[in-house]
């Protein structure tokens, strides 16, 4: 399932995938795969992404029913 919430939060902060990747210490491809729903990040990476985007885990990674 695509992570639209992550992409929207990244765009709202005016960050490219490369920018966000640099902030959290991963490759641009990793961010792209997370946004496409093809990679499940570790909890520590999820937390780093949330901090970089000033969002909570619920905001970005909790699936709505």
mmCIF file with all atom_site columns, C-alpha atoms in Angstrom:
data_model
loop_
_atom_site.group_PDB
_atom_site.id
_atom_site.type_symbol
_atom_site.label_atom_id
_atom_site.label_alt_id
_atom_site.label_comp_id
_atom_site.label_asym_id
_atom_site.label_entity_id
_atom_site.label_seq_id
_atom_site.pdbx_PDB_ins_code
_atom_site.Cartn_x
_atom_site.Cartn_y
_atom_site.Cartn_z
_atom_site.occupancy
_atom_site.B_iso_or_equiv
_atom_site.pdbx_formal_charge
_atom_site.auth_seq_id
_atom_site.auth_comp_id
_atom_site.auth_asym_id
_atom_site.auth_atom_id
_atom_site.pdbx_PDB_model_num
ATOM 1  C CA . UNK A 1 1  ? 0.000  0.000  0.000  1.00 0.00 ? 1  UNK A CA 1
ATOM 2  C CA . UNK A 1 2  ? 1.449  3.361  -1.023 1.00 0.00 ? 2  UNK A CA 1
ATOM 3  C CA . UNK A 1 3  ? 2.389  5.753  1.745  1.00 0.00 ? 3  UNK A CA 1
ATOM 4  C CA . UNK A 1 4  ? 0.712  8.891  0.444  1.00 0.00 ? 4  UNK A CA 1
ATOM 5  C CA . UNK A 1 5  ? 0.835  10.498 3.902  1.00 0.00 ? 5  UNK A CA 1
ATOM 6  C CA . UNK A 1 6  ? 4.623  10.320 3.940  1.00 0.00 ? 6  UNK A CA 1
ATOM 7  C CA . UNK A 1 7  ? 4.917  11.813 0.462  1.00 0.00 ? 7  UNK A CA 1
ATOM 8  C CA . UNK A 1 8  ? 2.493  14.628 1.303  1.00 0.00 ? 8  UNK A CA 1
ATOM 9  C CA . UNK A 1 9  ? 4.363  15.479 4.526  1.00 0.00 ? 9  UNK A CA 1
ATOM 10 C CA . UNK A 1 10 ? 7.675  15.496 2.639  1.00 0.00 ? 10 UNK A CA 1
ATOM 11 C CA . UNK A 1 11 ? 6.303  17.781 -0.086 1.00 0.00 ? 11 UNK A CA 1
ATOM 12 C CA . UNK A 1 12 ? 4.749  20.122 2.500  1.00 0.00 ? 12 UNK A CA 1
ATOM 13 C CA . UNK A 1 13 ? 8.229  20.539 4.038  1.00 0.00 ? 13 UNK A CA 1
ATOM 14 C CA . UNK A 1 14 ? 9.568  21.256 0.524  1.00 0.00 ? 14 UNK A CA 1
ATOM 15 C CA . UNK A 1 15 ? 11.955 18.300 0.691  1.00 0.00 ? 15 UNK A CA 1
ATOM 16 C CA . UNK A 1 16 ? 12.975 16.030 -2.172 1.00 0.00 ? 16 UNK A CA 1
ATOM 17 C CA . UNK A 1 17 ? 13.376 12.311 -1.577 1.00 0.00 ? 17 UNK A CA 1
ATOM 18 C CA . UNK A 1 18 ? 17.133 12.955 -1.671 1.00 0.00 ? 18 UNK A CA 1
ATOM 19 C CA . UNK A 1 19 ? 16.839 15.686 0.992  1.00 0.00 ? 19 UNK A CA 1
ATOM 20 C CA . UNK A 1 20 ? 14.812 13.493 3.342  1.00 0.00 ? 20 UNK A CA 1
ATOM 21 C CA . UNK A 1 21 ? 17.122 10.539 2.757  1.00 0.00 ? 21 UNK A CA 1
ATOM 22 C CA . UNK A 1 22 ? 20.122 12.680 3.707  1.00 0.00 ? 22 UNK A CA 1
ATOM 23 C CA . UNK A 1 23 ? 18.395 13.885 6.891  1.00 0.00 ? 23 UNK A CA 1
ATOM 24 C CA . UNK A 1 24 ? 17.653 10.332 8.076  1.00 0.00 ? 24 UNK A CA 1
ATOM 25 C CA . UNK A 1 25 ? 20.777 8.582  6.776  1.00 0.00 ? 25 UNK A CA 1
ATOM 26 C CA . UNK A 1 26 ? 19.404 6.344  4.033  1.00 0.00 ? 26 UNK A CA 1
ATOM 27 C CA . UNK A 1 27 ? 19.452 6.339  0.230  1.00 0.00 ? 27 UNK A CA 1
ATOM 28 C CA . UNK A 1 28 ? 16.977 8.199  -1.954 1.00 0.00 ? 28 UNK A CA 1
ATOM 29 C CA . UNK A 1 29 ? 15.861 4.817  -3.266 1.00 0.00 ? 29 UNK A CA 1
ATOM 30 C CA . UNK A 1 30 ? 14.888 3.728  0.247  1.00 0.00 ? 30 UNK A CA 1
ATOM 31 C CA . UNK A 1 31 ? 12.622 6.758  0.663  1.00 0.00 ? 31 UNK A CA 1
ATOM 32 C CA . UNK A 1 32 ? 11.117 6.087  -2.773 1.00 0.00 ? 32 UNK A CA 1
ATOM 33 C CA . UNK A 1 33 ? 10.422 2.462  -1.912 1.00 0.00 ? 33 UNK A CA 1
ATOM 34 C CA . UNK A 1 34 ? 8.804  3.416  1.404  1.00 0.00 ? 34 UNK A CA 1
ATOM 35 C CA . UNK A 1 35 ? 6.535  5.884  -0.409 1.00 0.00 ? 35 UNK A CA 1
ATOM 36 C CA . UNK A 1 36 ? 5.630  3.192  -2.956 1.00 0.00 ? 36 UNK A CA 1
ATOM 37 C CA . UNK A 1 37 ? 4.819  0.711  -0.174 1.00 0.00 ? 37 UNK A CA 1
ATOM 38 C CA . UNK A 1 38 ? 7.518  -1.699 -1.347 1.00 0.00 ? 38 UNK A CA 1
ATOM 39 C CA . UNK A 1 39 ? 9.742  -1.416 1.715  1.00 0.00 ? 39 UNK A CA 1
ATOM 40 C CA . UNK A 1 40 ? 8.829  -1.666 5.394  1.00 0.00 ? 40 UNK A CA 1
ATOM 41 C CA . UNK A 1 41 ? 11.201 0.566  7.349  1.00 0.00 ? 41 UNK A CA 1
ATOM 42 C CA . UNK A 1 42 ? 12.515 -0.313 10.782 1.00 0.00 ? 42 UNK A CA 1
ATOM 43 C CA . UNK A 1 43 ? 10.976 1.412  13.774 1.00 0.00 ? 43 UNK A CA 1
ATOM 44 C CA . UNK A 1 44 ? 14.112 3.509  14.242 1.00 0.00 ? 44 UNK A CA 1
ATOM 45 C CA . UNK A 1 45 ? 13.920 4.696  10.617 1.00 0.00 ? 45 UNK A CA 1
ATOM 46 C CA . UNK A 1 46 ? 10.209 5.493  11.021 1.00 0.00 ? 46 UNK A CA 1
ATOM 47 C CA . UNK A 1 47 ? 11.023 7.590  14.090 1.00 0.00 ? 47 UNK A CA 1
ATOM 48 C CA . UNK A 1 48 ? 13.841 9.404  12.268 1.00 0.00 ? 48 UNK A CA 1
ATOM 49 C CA . UNK A 1 49 ? 11.500 10.193 9.367  1.00 0.00 ? 49 UNK A CA 1
ATOM 50 C CA . UNK A 1 50 ? 8.826  11.459 11.757 1.00 0.00 ? 50 UNK A CA 1
ATOM 51 C CA . UNK A 1 51 ? 11.323 13.729 13.507 1.00 0.00 ? 51 UNK A CA 1
ATOM 52 C CA . UNK A 1 52 ? 12.615 15.095 10.185 1.00 0.00 ? 52 UNK A CA 1
ATOM 53 C CA . UNK A 1 53 ? 9.052  15.859 9.054  1.00 0.00 ? 53 UNK A CA 1
ATOM 54 C CA . UNK A 1 54 ? 7.738  17.018 12.458 1.00 0.00 ? 54 UNK A CA 1
ATOM 55 C CA . UNK A 1 55 ? 5.018  14.368 12.432 1.00 0.00 ? 55 UNK A CA 1
ATOM 56 C CA . UNK A 1 56 ? 4.023  11.447 14.657 1.00 0.00 ? 56 UNK A CA 1
ATOM 57 C CA . UNK A 1 57 ? 4.172  7.753  13.875 1.00 0.00 ? 57 UNK A CA 1
ATOM 58 C CA . UNK A 1 58 ? 0.375  7.760  13.756 1.00 0.00 ? 58 UNK A CA 1
ATOM 59 C CA . UNK A 1 59 ? 0.406  10.628 11.251 1.00 0.00 ? 59 UNK A CA 1
ATOM 60 C CA . UNK A 1 60 ? 2.686  8.871  8.773  1.00 0.00 ? 60 UNK A CA 1
ATOM 61 C CA . UNK A 1 61 ? 2.625  5.131  9.335  1.00 0.00 ? 61 UNK A CA 1
ATOM 62 C CA . UNK A 1 62 ? -0.686 4.118  10.932 1.00 0.00 ? 62 UNK A CA 1
ATOM 63 C CA . UNK A 1 63 ? -3.036 2.609  8.371  1.00 0.00 ? 63 UNK A CA 1
ATOM 64 C CA . UNK A 1 64 ? -6.613 3.849  8.445  1.00 0.00 ? 64 UNK A CA 1
ATOM 65 C CA . UNK A 1 65 ? -9.259 1.145  8.556  1.00 0.00 ? 65 UNK A CA 1
#
